[in-house]
mmCIF file with all atom_site columns, C-alpha atoms in Angstrom:
data_model
loop_
_atom_site.group_PDB
_atom_site.id
_atom_site.type_symbol
_atom_site.label_atom_id
_atom_site.label_alt_id
_atom_site.label_comp_id
_atom_site.label_asym_id
_atom_site.label_entity_id
_atom_site.label_seq_id
_atom_site.pdbx_PDB_ins_code
_atom_site.Cartn_x
_atom_site.Cartn_y
_atom_site.Cartn_z
_atom_site.occupancy
_atom_site.B_iso_or_equiv
_atom_site.pdbx_formal_charge
_atom_site.auth_seq_id
_atom_site.auth_comp_id
_atom_site.auth_asym_id
_atom_site.auth_atom_id
_atom_site.pdbx_PDB_model_num
ATOM 1   C CA . MET W 1 1   ? -0.178  0.068   -0.217 1.00 0.00 ? 1   MET W CA 1
ATOM 2   C CA . PRO W 1 2   ? 1.532   3.437   -1.021 1.00 0.00 ? 2   PRO W CA 1
ATOM 3   C CA . ILE W 1 3   ? 2.844   5.846   1.847  1.00 0.00 ? 3   ILE W CA 1
ATOM 4   C CA . ASP W 1 4   ? 3.023   9.610   0.731  1.00 0.00 ? 4   ASP W CA 1
ATOM 5   C CA . GLU W 1 5   ? 6.545   10.322  2.478  1.00 0.00 ? 5   GLU W CA 1
ATOM 6   C CA . SER W 1 6   ? 5.860   13.911  1.807  1.00 0.00 ? 6   SER W CA 1
ATOM 7   C CA . ALA W 1 7   ? 2.926   13.931  4.023  1.00 0.00 ? 7   ALA W CA 1
ATOM 8   C CA . ARG W 1 8   ? 3.019   14.393  7.719  1.00 0.00 ? 8   ARG W CA 1
ATOM 9   C CA . PHE W 1 9   ? 2.318   11.666  10.034 1.00 0.00 ? 9   PHE W CA 1
ATOM 10  C CA . LEU W 1 10  ? -0.411  12.194  12.425 1.00 0.00 ? 10  LEU W CA 1
ATOM 11  C CA . PRO W 1 11  ? -0.306  9.908   15.409 1.00 0.00 ? 11  PRO W CA 1
ATOM 12  C CA . VAL W 1 12  ? -3.627  8.297   16.829 1.00 0.00 ? 12  VAL W CA 1
ATOM 13  C CA . ARG W 1 13  ? -4.359  7.931   20.421 1.00 0.00 ? 13  ARG W CA 1
ATOM 14  C CA . ILE W 1 14  ? -5.535  4.251   20.579 1.00 0.00 ? 14  ILE W CA 1
ATOM 15  C CA . ALA W 1 15  ? -6.908  2.505   23.568 1.00 0.00 ? 15  ALA W CA 1
ATOM 16  C CA . VAL W 1 16  ? -6.536  -1.545  23.712 1.00 0.00 ? 16  VAL W CA 1
ATOM 17  C CA . LEU W 1 17  ? -9.394  -3.349  25.266 1.00 0.00 ? 17  LEU W CA 1
ATOM 18  C CA . THR W 1 18  ? -8.764  -7.320  26.019 1.00 0.00 ? 18  THR W CA 1
ATOM 19  C CA . VAL W 1 19  ? -12.019 -9.049  26.317 1.00 0.00 ? 19  VAL W CA 1
ATOM 20  C CA . SER W 1 20  ? -11.481 -12.116 28.549 1.00 0.00 ? 20  SER W CA 1
ATOM 21  C CA . ASP W 1 21  ? -12.672 -14.052 31.407 1.00 0.00 ? 21  ASP W CA 1
ATOM 22  C CA . THR W 1 22  ? -9.553  -15.944 32.084 1.00 0.00 ? 22  THR W CA 1
ATOM 23  C CA . ARG W 1 23  ? -6.676  -13.269 31.209 1.00 0.00 ? 23  ARG W CA 1
ATOM 24  C CA . SER W 1 24  ? -4.913  -10.974 33.505 1.00 0.00 ? 24  SER W CA 1
ATOM 25  C CA . LEU W 1 25  ? -2.462  -7.982  32.105 1.00 0.00 ? 25  LEU W CA 1
ATOM 26  C CA . ALA W 1 26  ? 0.459   -10.420 32.695 1.00 0.00 ? 26  ALA W CA 1
ATOM 27  C CA . GLU W 1 27  ? -0.962  -13.394 30.582 1.00 0.00 ? 27  GLU W CA 1
ATOM 28  C CA . ASP W 1 28  ? -2.362  -10.831 27.772 1.00 0.00 ? 28  ASP W CA 1
ATOM 29  C CA . ARG W 1 29  ? -0.324  -12.125 24.723 1.00 0.00 ? 29  ARG W CA 1
ATOM 30  C CA . SER W 1 30  ? -2.583  -10.803 22.296 1.00 0.00 ? 30  SER W CA 1
ATOM 31  C CA . GLY W 1 31  ? -2.990  -7.230  23.958 1.00 0.00 ? 31  GLY W CA 1
ATOM 32  C CA . ASP W 1 32  ? 1.154   -7.094  24.359 1.00 0.00 ? 32  ASP W CA 1
ATOM 33  C CA . THR W 1 33  ? 1.347   -7.678  20.570 1.00 0.00 ? 33  THR W CA 1
ATOM 34  C CA . LEU W 1 34  ? -1.201  -5.273  19.764 1.00 0.00 ? 34  LEU W CA 1
ATOM 35  C CA . VAL W 1 35  ? 0.325   -2.514  21.631 1.00 0.00 ? 35  VAL W CA 1
ATOM 36  C CA . ALA W 1 36  ? 3.919   -3.364  20.611 1.00 0.00 ? 36  ALA W CA 1
ATOM 37  C CA . ARG W 1 37  ? 2.608   -2.873  17.137 1.00 0.00 ? 37  ARG W CA 1
ATOM 38  C CA . ILE W 1 38  ? 0.804   0.421   17.997 1.00 0.00 ? 38  ILE W CA 1
ATOM 39  C CA . GLU W 1 39  ? 3.890   1.999   19.385 1.00 0.00 ? 39  GLU W CA 1
ATOM 40  C CA . ALA W 1 40  ? 6.138   0.749   16.684 1.00 0.00 ? 40  ALA W CA 1
ATOM 41  C CA . ALA W 1 41  ? 4.046   2.546   14.162 1.00 0.00 ? 41  ALA W CA 1
ATOM 42  C CA . GLY W 1 42  ? 4.388   5.807   16.047 1.00 0.00 ? 42  GLY W CA 1
ATOM 43  C CA . HIS W 1 43  ? 1.074   5.949   17.581 1.00 0.00 ? 43  HIS W CA 1
ATOM 44  C CA . VAL W 1 44  ? 0.035   6.774   21.186 1.00 0.00 ? 44  VAL W CA 1
ATOM 45  C CA . LEU W 1 45  ? -1.235  4.216   23.841 1.00 0.00 ? 45  LEU W CA 1
ATOM 46  C CA . ALA W 1 46  ? -3.836  6.361   25.205 1.00 0.00 ? 46  ALA W CA 1
ATOM 47  C CA . ASP W 1 47  ? -5.228  3.565   27.645 1.00 0.00 ? 47  ASP W CA 1
ATOM 48  C CA . ARG W 1 48  ? -5.330  -0.251  28.139 1.00 0.00 ? 48  ARG W CA 1
ATOM 49  C CA . ALA W 1 49  ? -7.803  -2.430  30.098 1.00 0.00 ? 49  ALA W CA 1
ATOM 50  C CA . ILE W 1 50  ? -9.000  -5.852  30.437 1.00 0.00 ? 50  ILE W CA 1
ATOM 51  C CA . VAL W 1 51  ? -12.746 -6.506  30.958 1.00 0.00 ? 51  VAL W CA 1
ATOM 52  C CA . ARG W 1 52  ? -14.515 -9.892  31.391 1.00 0.00 ? 52  ARG W CA 1
ATOM 53  C CA . ASP W 1 53  ? -16.881 -11.173 28.562 1.00 0.00 ? 53  ASP W CA 1
ATOM 54  C CA . ASP W 1 54  ? -20.099 -9.157  29.725 1.00 0.00 ? 54  ASP W CA 1
ATOM 55  C CA . THR W 1 55  ? -21.982 -6.924  27.222 1.00 0.00 ? 55  THR W CA 1
ATOM 56  C CA . ASP W 1 56  ? -22.610 -4.397  29.634 1.00 0.00 ? 56  ASP W CA 1
ATOM 57  C CA . VAL W 1 57  ? -19.113 -4.229  31.059 1.00 0.00 ? 57  VAL W CA 1
ATOM 58  C CA . ILE W 1 58  ? -17.690 -3.899  27.611 1.00 0.00 ? 58  ILE W CA 1
ATOM 59  C CA . VAL W 1 59  ? -20.070 -1.257  26.692 1.00 0.00 ? 59  VAL W CA 1
ATOM 60  C CA . ALA W 1 60  ? -19.535 0.847   29.705 1.00 0.00 ? 60  ALA W CA 1
ATOM 61  C CA . ARG W 1 61  ? -15.632 0.751   29.072 1.00 0.00 ? 61  ARG W CA 1
ATOM 62  C CA . LEU W 1 62  ? -16.344 1.711   25.569 1.00 0.00 ? 62  LEU W CA 1
ATOM 63  C CA . HIS W 1 63  ? -18.448 4.702   26.495 1.00 0.00 ? 63  HIS W CA 1
ATOM 64  C CA . ALA W 1 64  ? -15.863 5.896   28.711 1.00 0.00 ? 64  ALA W CA 1
ATOM 65  C CA . TRP W 1 65  ? -13.180 5.895   25.906 1.00 0.00 ? 65  TRP W CA 1
ATOM 66  C CA . ILE W 1 66  ? -15.668 7.480   23.255 1.00 0.00 ? 66  ILE W CA 1
ATOM 67  C CA . ASP W 1 67  ? -16.238 10.227  25.739 1.00 0.00 ? 67  ASP W CA 1
ATOM 68  C CA . ASP W 1 68  ? -12.596 10.791  26.398 1.00 0.00 ? 68  ASP W CA 1
ATOM 69  C CA . ARG W 1 69  ? -11.130 13.381  23.997 1.00 0.00 ? 69  ARG W CA 1
ATOM 70  C CA . ASP W 1 70  ? -7.569  11.867  24.622 1.00 0.00 ? 70  ASP W CA 1
ATOM 71  C CA . VAL W 1 71  ? -8.944  8.789   22.573 1.00 0.00 ? 71  VAL W CA 1
ATOM 72  C CA . ASP W 1 72  ? -9.275  8.686   19.021 1.00 0.00 ? 72  ASP W CA 1
ATOM 73  C CA . CYS W 1 73  ? -9.632  4.990   18.606 1.00 0.00 ? 73  CYS W CA 1
ATOM 74  C CA . VAL W 1 74  ? -10.488 1.697   20.259 1.00 0.00 ? 74  VAL W CA 1
ATOM 75  C CA . ILE W 1 75  ? -9.018  -1.592  19.222 1.00 0.00 ? 75  ILE W CA 1
ATOM 76  C CA . THR W 1 76  ? -10.620 -4.785  20.933 1.00 0.00 ? 76  THR W CA 1
ATOM 77  C CA . THR W 1 77  ? -8.920  -8.399  20.893 1.00 0.00 ? 77  THR W CA 1
ATOM 78  C CA . GLY W 1 78  ? -11.226 -11.117 22.148 1.00 0.00 ? 78  GLY W CA 1
ATOM 79  C CA . GLY W 1 79  ? -14.886 -12.163 22.374 1.00 0.00 ? 79  GLY W CA 1
ATOM 80  C CA . THR W 1 80  ? -15.547 -12.181 18.618 1.00 0.00 ? 80  THR W CA 1
ATOM 81  C CA . GLY W 1 81  ? -16.244 -15.873 18.312 1.00 0.00 ? 81  GLY W CA 1
ATOM 82  C CA . VAL W 1 82  ? -19.616 -17.683 18.260 1.00 0.00 ? 82  VAL W CA 1
ATOM 83  C CA . THR W 1 83  ? -19.762 -18.967 21.575 1.00 0.00 ? 83  THR W CA 1
ATOM 84  C CA . GLY W 1 84  ? -22.245 -17.756 24.083 1.00 0.00 ? 84  GLY W CA 1
ATOM 85  C CA . ARG W 1 85  ? -19.543 -15.843 26.228 1.00 0.00 ? 85  ARG W CA 1
ATOM 86  C CA . ASP W 1 86  ? -18.459 -13.891 23.015 1.00 0.00 ? 86  ASP W CA 1
ATOM 87  C CA . VAL W 1 87  ? -20.182 -10.730 23.116 1.00 0.00 ? 87  VAL W CA 1
ATOM 88  C CA . THR W 1 88  ? -17.993 -8.062  21.692 1.00 0.00 ? 88  THR W CA 1
ATOM 89  C CA . PRO W 1 89  ? -19.499 -7.555  18.244 1.00 0.00 ? 89  PRO W CA 1
ATOM 90  C CA . GLU W 1 90  ? -22.960 -7.157  20.345 1.00 0.00 ? 90  GLU W CA 1
ATOM 91  C CA . ALA W 1 91  ? -21.370 -4.345  22.824 1.00 0.00 ? 91  ALA W CA 1
ATOM 92  C CA . VAL W 1 92  ? -19.933 -2.544  19.409 1.00 0.00 ? 92  VAL W CA 1
ATOM 93  C CA . GLU W 1 93  ? -23.164 -2.844  17.894 1.00 0.00 ? 93  GLU W CA 1
ATOM 94  C CA . ARG W 1 94  ? -24.650 -1.037  21.201 1.00 0.00 ? 94  ARG W CA 1
ATOM 95  C CA . VAL W 1 95  ? -22.257 1.934   20.978 1.00 0.00 ? 95  VAL W CA 1
ATOM 96  C CA . ALA W 1 96  ? -22.173 2.277   17.336 1.00 0.00 ? 96  ALA W CA 1
ATOM 97  C CA . ASP W 1 97  ? -23.620 5.366   15.199 1.00 0.00 ? 97  ASP W CA 1
ATOM 98  C CA . LYS W 1 98  ? -22.194 3.695   11.997 1.00 0.00 ? 98  LYS W CA 1
ATOM 99  C CA . MET W 1 99  ? -21.046 0.010   11.367 1.00 0.00 ? 99  MET W CA 1
ATOM 100 C CA . ILE W 1 100 ? -17.922 -0.346  8.963  1.00 0.00 ? 100 ILE W CA 1
ATOM 101 C CA . PRO W 1 101 ? -18.835 -3.761  7.276  1.00 0.00 ? 101 PRO W CA 1
ATOM 102 C CA . GLY W 1 102 ? -15.824 -3.672  4.872  1.00 0.00 ? 102 GLY W CA 1
ATOM 103 C CA . PHE W 1 103 ? -13.481 -4.000  8.112  1.00 0.00 ? 103 PHE W CA 1
ATOM 104 C CA . GLY W 1 104 ? -14.698 -7.331  9.159  1.00 0.00 ? 104 GLY W CA 1
ATOM 105 C CA . GLU W 1 105 ? -15.113 -8.788  5.621  1.00 0.00 ? 105 GLU W CA 1
ATOM 106 C CA . LEU W 1 106 ? -11.341 -7.677  4.959  1.00 0.00 ? 106 LEU W CA 1
ATOM 107 C CA . PHE W 1 107 ? -10.140 -9.314  8.085  1.00 0.00 ? 107 PHE W CA 1
ATOM 108 C CA . ARG W 1 108 ? -11.862 -12.711 7.107  1.00 0.00 ? 108 ARG W CA 1
ATOM 109 C CA . TRP W 1 109 ? -10.434 -12.255 3.653  1.00 0.00 ? 109 TRP W CA 1
ATOM 110 C CA . LEU W 1 110 ? -6.882  -11.760 4.977  1.00 0.00 ? 110 LEU W CA 1
ATOM 111 C CA . SER W 1 111 ? -7.468  -14.856 7.596  1.00 0.00 ? 111 SER W CA 1
ATOM 112 C CA . TYR W 1 112 ? -8.664  -17.040 5.189  1.00 0.00 ? 112 TYR W CA 1
ATOM 113 C CA . ALA W 1 113 ? -5.314  -17.185 3.509  1.00 0.00 ? 113 ALA W CA 1
ATOM 114 C CA . LYS W 1 114 ? -3.920  -18.398 6.866  1.00 0.00 ? 114 LYS W CA 1
ATOM 115 C CA . ILE W 1 115 ? -6.409  -20.403 8.556  1.00 0.00 ? 115 ILE W CA 1
ATOM 116 C CA . GLY W 1 116 ? -8.672  -21.555 5.831  1.00 0.00 ? 116 GLY W CA 1
ATOM 117 C CA . THR W 1 117 ? -12.787 -22.040 6.387  1.00 0.00 ? 117 THR W CA 1
ATOM 118 C CA . SER W 1 118 ? -11.939 -21.425 10.250 1.00 0.00 ? 118 SER W CA 1
ATOM 119 C CA . THR W 1 119 ? -12.214 -17.734 9.635  1.00 0.00 ? 119 THR W CA 1
ATOM 120 C CA . VAL W 1 120 ? -15.875 -17.946 9.387  1.00 0.00 ? 120 VAL W CA 1
ATOM 121 C CA . GLN W 1 121 ? -16.091 -18.304 12.989 1.00 0.00 ? 121 GLN W CA 1
ATOM 122 C CA . SER W 1 122 ? -14.744 -14.890 13.595 1.00 0.00 ? 122 SER W CA 1
ATOM 123 C CA . ARG W 1 123 ? -17.147 -12.066 13.973 1.00 0.00 ? 123 ARG W CA 1
ATOM 124 C CA . ALA W 1 124 ? -14.443 -9.089  13.524 1.00 0.00 ? 124 ALA W CA 1
ATOM 125 C CA . CYS W 1 125 ? -16.465 -5.854  13.138 1.00 0.00 ? 125 CYS W CA 1
ATOM 126 C CA . ALA W 1 126 ? -15.766 -2.200  13.376 1.00 0.00 ? 126 ALA W CA 1
ATOM 127 C CA . CYS W 1 127 ? -17.607 0.771   13.709 1.00 0.00 ? 127 CYS W CA 1
ATOM 128 C CA . VAL W 1 128 ? -17.697 4.821   14.301 1.00 0.00 ? 128 VAL W CA 1
ATOM 129 C CA . ALA W 1 129 ? -19.234 5.888   17.618 1.00 0.00 ? 129 ALA W CA 1
ATOM 130 C CA . ARG W 1 130 ? -19.725 9.368   18.457 1.00 0.00 ? 130 ARG W CA 1
ATOM 131 C CA . GLY W 1 131 ? -16.436 10.312  16.321 1.00 0.00 ? 131 GLY W CA 1
ATOM 132 C CA . THR W 1 132 ? -14.239 7.393   17.875 1.00 0.00 ? 132 THR W CA 1
ATOM 133 C CA . TYR W 1 133 ? -13.316 4.522   15.496 1.00 0.00 ? 133 TYR W CA 1
ATOM 134 C CA . ILE W 1 134 ? -13.763 1.033   17.507 1.00 0.00 ? 134 ILE W CA 1
ATOM 135 C CA . PHE W 1 135 ? -12.331 -2.199  15.648 1.00 0.00 ? 135 PHE W CA 1
ATOM 136 C CA . ALA W 1 136 ? -12.906 -5.457  17.185 1.00 0.00 ? 136 ALA W CA 1
ATOM 137 C CA . LEU W 1 137 ? -10.394 -8.196  16.750 1.00 0.00 ? 137 LEU W CA 1
ATOM 138 C CA . PRO W 1 138 ? -10.511 -11.761 17.757 1.00 0.00 ? 138 PRO W CA 1
ATOM 139 C CA . GLY W 1 139 ? -8.333  -12.727 20.682 1.00 0.00 ? 139 GLY W CA 1
ATOM 140 C CA . SER W 1 140 ? -5.492  -14.849 19.363 1.00 0.00 ? 140 SER W CA 1
ATOM 141 C CA . THR W 1 141 ? -2.116  -13.416 18.502 1.00 0.00 ? 141 THR W CA 1
ATOM 142 C CA . GLY W 1 142 ? -2.065  -14.376 15.001 1.00 0.00 ? 142 GLY W CA 1
ATOM 143 C CA . ALA W 1 143 ? -5.586  -12.449 14.611 1.00 0.00 ? 143 ALA W CA 1
ATOM 144 C CA . VAL W 1 144 ? -4.107  -9.648  15.987 1.00 0.00 ? 144 VAL W CA 1
ATOM 145 C CA . LYS W 1 145 ? -1.343  -9.506  13.787 1.00 0.00 ? 145 LYS W CA 1
ATOM 146 C CA . ASP W 1 146 ? -3.650  -10.307 10.711 1.00 0.00 ? 146 ASP W CA 1
ATOM 147 C CA . GLY W 1 147 ? -5.837  -7.139  11.626 1.00 0.00 ? 147 GLY W CA 1
ATOM 148 C CA . TRP W 1 148 ? -2.859  -4.801  12.372 1.00 0.00 ? 148 TRP W CA 1
ATOM 149 C CA . ASP W 1 149 ? -0.493  -5.648  9.851  1.00 0.00 ? 149 ASP W CA 1
ATOM 150 C CA . GLY W 1 150 ? -3.229  -6.213  7.167  1.00 0.00 ? 150 GLY W CA 1
ATOM 151 C CA . ILE W 1 151 ? -5.453  -3.477  7.612  1.00 0.00 ? 151 ILE W CA 1
ATOM 152 C CA . LEU W 1 152 ? -4.832  -0.959  10.731 1.00 0.00 ? 152 LEU W CA 1
ATOM 153 C CA . VAL W 1 153 ? -1.369  -0.115  10.197 1.00 0.00 ? 153 VAL W CA 1
ATOM 154 C CA . ALA W 1 154 ? -2.298  1.430   6.777  1.00 0.00 ? 154 ALA W CA 1
ATOM 155 C CA . GLN W 1 155 ? -5.869  2.637   7.204  1.00 0.00 ? 155 GLN W CA 1
ATOM 156 C CA . LEU W 1 156 ? -4.483  4.444   10.800 1.00 0.00 ? 156 LEU W CA 1
ATOM 157 C CA . ASP W 1 157 ? -1.477  6.007   8.822  1.00 0.00 ? 157 ASP W CA 1
ATOM 158 C CA . SER W 1 158 ? -2.197  9.609   7.867  1.00 0.00 ? 158 SER W CA 1
ATOM 159 C CA . ARG W 1 159 ? 0.148   9.390   4.802  1.00 0.00 ? 159 ARG W CA 1
ATOM 160 C CA . HIS W 1 160 ? -1.528  6.368   3.178  1.00 0.00 ? 160 HIS W CA 1
ATOM 161 C CA . ARG W 1 161 ? -2.938  6.734   -0.074 1.00 0.00 ? 161 ARG W CA 1
ATOM 162 C CA . PRO W 1 162 ? -5.302  7.074   -1.986 1.00 0.00 ? 162 PRO W CA 1
ATOM 163 C CA . CYS W 1 163 ? -7.343  7.491   1.586  1.00 0.00 ? 163 CYS W CA 1
ATOM 164 C CA . ASN W 1 164 ? -7.298  6.481   5.171  1.00 0.00 ? 164 ASN W CA 1
ATOM 165 C CA . PHE W 1 165 ? -9.216  6.718   8.562  1.00 0.00 ? 165 PHE W CA 1
ATOM 166 C CA . VAL W 1 166 ? -7.104  9.364   9.760  1.00 0.00 ? 166 VAL W CA 1
ATOM 167 C CA . GLU W 1 167 ? -7.990  11.766  7.475  1.00 0.00 ? 167 GLU W CA 1
ATOM 168 C CA . LEU W 1 168 ? -11.620 11.356  7.930  1.00 0.00 ? 168 LEU W CA 1
ATOM 169 C CA . MET W 1 169 ? -11.644 12.166  11.870 1.00 0.00 ? 169 MET W CA 1
ATOM 170 C CA . PRO W 1 170 ? -12.237 15.722  11.559 1.00 0.00 ? 170 PRO W CA 1
ATOM 171 C CA . ARG W 1 171 ? -15.471 14.945  9.778  1.00 0.00 ? 171 ARG W CA 1
ATOM 172 C CA . LEU W 1 172 ? -16.927 12.118  11.735 1.00 0.00 ? 172 LEU W CA 1
ATOM 173 C CA . MET W 1 173 ? -19.346 14.224  13.803 1.00 0.00 ? 173 MET W CA 1
ATOM 174 C CA . GLU W 1 174 ? -20.709 16.157  10.643 1.00 0.00 ? 174 GLU W CA 1
ATOM 175 C CA . ARG W 1 175 ? -24.422 16.391  10.357 1.00 0.00 ? 175 ARG W CA 1
#
């Protein structure tokens, strides 16, 4: 993907949310992987949290970050599967103003090349909520790498051409 080296890089303030009933910060390898990639790309880690697989708890954390002017974007990891406890997409939908269906479609297309038809078990999704981007990735380190390396590193780079999510940020609240 083309990067316009003559354009100025604008760091994005990103919060990372791990959704898990079993992980603590010490065992959060997918969250660690995501944080390392965010910082290596030159972005700012605005905050990080781990919450249990509970729709109301996830929604509350998302609302807090959506209302925080120091957070431009939230990336979640975990809770996107099809089991009864996997409720991240439902939480994202509850806070969403606009869904970004192409994100999940592209994620599954990239994932298919690596894990084949198992990718259909992922409900990765994205939205805009009151001017804040939210991207929900599966909880494996491989999925985090696929989502970041294959989509987000470019779309969260203000120099990416022909277009990127960053250049749209000033217009997300237009009516």
